[in-house]
mmCIF file of C-alpha atoms in Angstrom:
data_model
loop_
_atom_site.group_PDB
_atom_site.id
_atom_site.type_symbol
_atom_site.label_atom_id
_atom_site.label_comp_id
_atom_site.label_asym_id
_atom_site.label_seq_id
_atom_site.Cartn_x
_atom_site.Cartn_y
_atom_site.Cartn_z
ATOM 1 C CA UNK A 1 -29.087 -40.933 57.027
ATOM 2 C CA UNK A 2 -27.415 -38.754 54.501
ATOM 3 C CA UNK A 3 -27.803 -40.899 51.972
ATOM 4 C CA UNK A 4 -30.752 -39.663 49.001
ATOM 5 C CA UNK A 5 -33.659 -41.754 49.332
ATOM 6 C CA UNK A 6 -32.784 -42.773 52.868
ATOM 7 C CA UNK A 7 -36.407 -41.840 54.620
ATOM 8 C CA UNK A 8 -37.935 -44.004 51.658
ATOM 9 C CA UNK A 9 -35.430 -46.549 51.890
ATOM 10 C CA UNK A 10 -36.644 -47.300 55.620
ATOM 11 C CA UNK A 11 -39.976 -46.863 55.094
ATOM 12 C CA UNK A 12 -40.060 -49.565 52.736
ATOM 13 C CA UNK A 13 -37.864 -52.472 54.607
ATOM 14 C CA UNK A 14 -40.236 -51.149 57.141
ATOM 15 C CA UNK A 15 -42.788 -52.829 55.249
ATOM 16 C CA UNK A 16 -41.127 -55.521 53.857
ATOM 17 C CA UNK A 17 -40.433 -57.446 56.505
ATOM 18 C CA UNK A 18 -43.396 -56.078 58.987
ATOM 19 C CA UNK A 19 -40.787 -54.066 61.230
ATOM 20 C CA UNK A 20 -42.779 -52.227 64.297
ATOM 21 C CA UNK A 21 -40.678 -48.864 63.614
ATOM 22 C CA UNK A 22 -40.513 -48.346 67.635
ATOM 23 C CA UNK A 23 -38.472 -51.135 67.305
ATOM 24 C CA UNK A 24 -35.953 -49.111 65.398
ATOM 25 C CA UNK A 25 -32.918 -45.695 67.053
ATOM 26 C CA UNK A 26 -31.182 -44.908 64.923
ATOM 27 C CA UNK A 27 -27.848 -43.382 66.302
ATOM 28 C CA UNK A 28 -27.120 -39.634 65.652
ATOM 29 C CA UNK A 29 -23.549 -38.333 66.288
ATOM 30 C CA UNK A 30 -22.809 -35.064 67.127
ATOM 31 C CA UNK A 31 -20.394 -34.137 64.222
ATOM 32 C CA UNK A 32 -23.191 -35.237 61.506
ATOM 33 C CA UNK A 33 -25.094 -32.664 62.636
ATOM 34 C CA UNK A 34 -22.573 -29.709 63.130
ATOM 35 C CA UNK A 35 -22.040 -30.547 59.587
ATOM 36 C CA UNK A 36 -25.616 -31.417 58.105
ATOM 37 C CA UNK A 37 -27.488 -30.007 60.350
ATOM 38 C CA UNK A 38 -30.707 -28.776 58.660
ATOM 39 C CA UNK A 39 -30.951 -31.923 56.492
ATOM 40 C CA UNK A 40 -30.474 -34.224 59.492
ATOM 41 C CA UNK A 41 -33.463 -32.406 61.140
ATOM 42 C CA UNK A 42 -35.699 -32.781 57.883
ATOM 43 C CA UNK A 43 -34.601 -36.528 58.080
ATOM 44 C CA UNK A 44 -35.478 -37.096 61.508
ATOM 45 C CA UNK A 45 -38.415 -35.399 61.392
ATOM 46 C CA UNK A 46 -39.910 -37.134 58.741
ATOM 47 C CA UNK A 47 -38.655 -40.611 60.219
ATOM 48 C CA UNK A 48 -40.278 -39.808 63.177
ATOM 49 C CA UNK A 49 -43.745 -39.565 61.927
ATOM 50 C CA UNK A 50 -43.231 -43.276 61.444
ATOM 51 C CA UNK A 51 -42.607 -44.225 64.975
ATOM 52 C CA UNK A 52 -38.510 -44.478 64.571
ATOM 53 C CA UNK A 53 -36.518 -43.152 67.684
ATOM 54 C CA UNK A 54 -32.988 -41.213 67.748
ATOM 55 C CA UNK A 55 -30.144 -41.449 70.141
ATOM 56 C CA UNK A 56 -28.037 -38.742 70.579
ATOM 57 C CA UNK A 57 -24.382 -40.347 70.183
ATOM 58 C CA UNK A 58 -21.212 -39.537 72.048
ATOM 59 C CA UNK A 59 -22.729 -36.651 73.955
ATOM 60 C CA UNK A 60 -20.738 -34.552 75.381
ATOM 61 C CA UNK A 61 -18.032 -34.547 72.703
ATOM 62 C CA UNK A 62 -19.316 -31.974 70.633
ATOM 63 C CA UNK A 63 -19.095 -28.235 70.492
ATOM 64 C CA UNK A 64 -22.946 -27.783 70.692
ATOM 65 C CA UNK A 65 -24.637 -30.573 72.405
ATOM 66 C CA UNK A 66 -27.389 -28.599 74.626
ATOM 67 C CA UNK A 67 -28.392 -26.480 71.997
ATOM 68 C CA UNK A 68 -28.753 -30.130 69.783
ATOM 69 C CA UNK A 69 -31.097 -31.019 72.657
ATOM 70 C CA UNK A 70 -33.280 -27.899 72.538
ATOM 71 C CA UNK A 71 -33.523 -27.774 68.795
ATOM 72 C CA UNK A 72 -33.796 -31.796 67.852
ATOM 73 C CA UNK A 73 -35.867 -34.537 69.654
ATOM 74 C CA UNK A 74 -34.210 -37.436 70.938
ATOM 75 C CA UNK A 75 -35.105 -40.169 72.723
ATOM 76 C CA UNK A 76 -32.136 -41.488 74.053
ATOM 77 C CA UNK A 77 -28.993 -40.003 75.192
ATOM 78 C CA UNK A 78 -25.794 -41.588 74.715
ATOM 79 C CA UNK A 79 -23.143 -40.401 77.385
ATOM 80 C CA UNK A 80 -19.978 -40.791 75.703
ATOM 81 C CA UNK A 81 -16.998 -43.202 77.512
ATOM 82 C CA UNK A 82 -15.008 -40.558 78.162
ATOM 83 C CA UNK A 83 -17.419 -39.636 81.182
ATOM 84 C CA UNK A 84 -17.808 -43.049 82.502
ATOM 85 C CA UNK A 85 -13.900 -43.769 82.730
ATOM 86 C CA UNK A 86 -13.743 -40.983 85.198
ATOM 87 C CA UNK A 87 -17.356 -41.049 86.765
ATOM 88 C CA UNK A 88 -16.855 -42.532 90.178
ATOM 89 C CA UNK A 89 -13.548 -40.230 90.315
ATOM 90 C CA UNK A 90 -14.395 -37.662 92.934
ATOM 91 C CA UNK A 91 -14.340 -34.209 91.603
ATOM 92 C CA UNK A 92 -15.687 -32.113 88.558
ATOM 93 C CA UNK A 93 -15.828 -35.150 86.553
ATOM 94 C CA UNK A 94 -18.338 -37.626 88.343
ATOM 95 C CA UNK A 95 -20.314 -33.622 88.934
ATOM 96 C CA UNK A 96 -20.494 -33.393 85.099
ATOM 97 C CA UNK A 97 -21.249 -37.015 84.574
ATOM 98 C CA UNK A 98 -24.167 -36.607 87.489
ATOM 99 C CA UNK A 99 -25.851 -33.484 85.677
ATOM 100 C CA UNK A 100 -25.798 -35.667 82.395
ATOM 101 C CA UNK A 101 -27.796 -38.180 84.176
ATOM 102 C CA UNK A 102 -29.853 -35.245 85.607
ATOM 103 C CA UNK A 103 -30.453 -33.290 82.459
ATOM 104 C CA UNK A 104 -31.548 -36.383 80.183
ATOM 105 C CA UNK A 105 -34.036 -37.883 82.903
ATOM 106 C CA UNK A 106 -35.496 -34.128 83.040
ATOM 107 C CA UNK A 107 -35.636 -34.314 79.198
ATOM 108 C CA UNK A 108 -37.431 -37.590 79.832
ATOM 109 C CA UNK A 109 -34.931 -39.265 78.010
ATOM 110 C CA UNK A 110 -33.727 -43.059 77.961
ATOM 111 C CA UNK A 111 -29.524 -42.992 79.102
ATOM 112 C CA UNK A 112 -27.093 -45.123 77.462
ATOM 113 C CA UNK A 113 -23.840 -45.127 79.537
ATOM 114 C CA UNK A 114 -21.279 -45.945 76.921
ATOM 115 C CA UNK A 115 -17.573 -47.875 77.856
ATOM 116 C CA UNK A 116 -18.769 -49.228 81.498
ATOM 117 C CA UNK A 117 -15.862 -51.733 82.295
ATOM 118 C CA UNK A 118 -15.702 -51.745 86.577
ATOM 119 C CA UNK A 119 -18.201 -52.847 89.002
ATOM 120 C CA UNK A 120 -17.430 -49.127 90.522
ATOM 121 C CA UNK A 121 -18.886 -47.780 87.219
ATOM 122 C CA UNK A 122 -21.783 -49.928 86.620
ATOM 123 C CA UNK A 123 -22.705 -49.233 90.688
ATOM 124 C CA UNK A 124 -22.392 -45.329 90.224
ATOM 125 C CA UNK A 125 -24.230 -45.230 86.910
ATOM 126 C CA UNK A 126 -27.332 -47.383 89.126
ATOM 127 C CA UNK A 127 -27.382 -45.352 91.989
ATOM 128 C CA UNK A 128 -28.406 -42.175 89.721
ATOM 129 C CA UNK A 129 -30.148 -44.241 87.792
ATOM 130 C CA UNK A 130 -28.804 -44.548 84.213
ATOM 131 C CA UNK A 131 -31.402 -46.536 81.850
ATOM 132 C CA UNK A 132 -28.658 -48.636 80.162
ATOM 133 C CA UNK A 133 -25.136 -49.593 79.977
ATOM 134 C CA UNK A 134 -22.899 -50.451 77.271
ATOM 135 C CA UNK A 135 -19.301 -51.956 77.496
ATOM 136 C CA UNK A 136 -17.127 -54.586 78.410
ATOM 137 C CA UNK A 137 -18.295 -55.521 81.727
ATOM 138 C CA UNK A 138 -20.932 -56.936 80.012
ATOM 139 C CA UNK A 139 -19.374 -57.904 76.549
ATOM 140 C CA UNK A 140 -16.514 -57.426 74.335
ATOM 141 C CA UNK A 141 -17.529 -57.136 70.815
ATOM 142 C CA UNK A 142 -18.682 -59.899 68.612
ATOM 143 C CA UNK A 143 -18.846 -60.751 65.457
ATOM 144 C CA UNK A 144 -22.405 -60.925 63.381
ATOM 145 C CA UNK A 145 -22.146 -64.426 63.357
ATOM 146 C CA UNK A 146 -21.475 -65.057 67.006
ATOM 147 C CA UNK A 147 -23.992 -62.559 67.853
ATOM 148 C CA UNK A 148 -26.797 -64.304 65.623
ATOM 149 C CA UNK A 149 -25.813 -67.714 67.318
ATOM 150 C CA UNK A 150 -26.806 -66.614 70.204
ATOM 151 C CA UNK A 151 -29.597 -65.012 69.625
ATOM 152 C CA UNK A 152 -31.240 -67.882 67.996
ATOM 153 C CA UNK A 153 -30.032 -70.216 71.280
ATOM 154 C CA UNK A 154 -31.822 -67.345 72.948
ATOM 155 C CA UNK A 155 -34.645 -66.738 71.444
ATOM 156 C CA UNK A 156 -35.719 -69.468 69.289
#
């Protein structure tokens, strides 16, 4: 994204190979904006005329991360791992974890619950309701190849 010629560079695989840009989030960390932060919003906003969402990566790492929500749209939220380790832990940490989910559903926002390994973890994050899950209780990572296999056994 902070590449020169990045907006035109998506706009035109876009085209090439008849991409529905809904189809496309691209992932925003926290840090890339703390550092870029006015070109970042110029990128997004321009990528967004086109029907591309954002994520908001490894929230709740940053220094700034409500004030990125006021001042940048996102469509997702990404709650980092860090929270879900500790979410069904009684205590200030599930509370923070719960007003995450809160916050983003007020925000209308999709949740991503990132490192989910326990059965306690994946229950918690359903009872309040979390859109998604990423982790290994459902998959260690893959390689492209492996991935693309089963896709195709999948899909095709």
């Amino acid at each position: 994204m902070l590449k020169r010629g990045f907006v035109e560079h998506v706009q035109q695989t876009l085209a090439r190979y008849n991409i529905d840009p809904s189809f496309i989030e691209f992932e925003v960390t926290e840090s890339s904006i703390i550092q870029y932060e006015e070109h970042v919003k110029k990128v997004m906003d321009e990528l967004k005329k086109f029907g591309v969402t954002f994520a908001l990566d490894d929230f709740g790492t940053g220094f700034s991360s409500l004030s990125h929500l006021k001042d940048f749209e996102f469509n997702t939220l990404k709650i980092d791992k860090t929270f879900i380790q500790h979410a069904t832990d009684k205590g200030k940490q599930q509370d923070i974890t719960k007003s995450i989910l809160y916050l983003a559903h007020a925000l209308n926002m999709k949740v991503i619950a990132e490192g989910v390994e326990t059965k306690e973890q994946l229950a918690f994050l359903q009872k309040h309701k979390c859109s998604f899950i990423q982790g290994y209780i459902v998959s260690q990572p893959d390689s492209h190849q492996k991935i693309a296999e089963y896709l195709k056994k999948r899909f095709l």
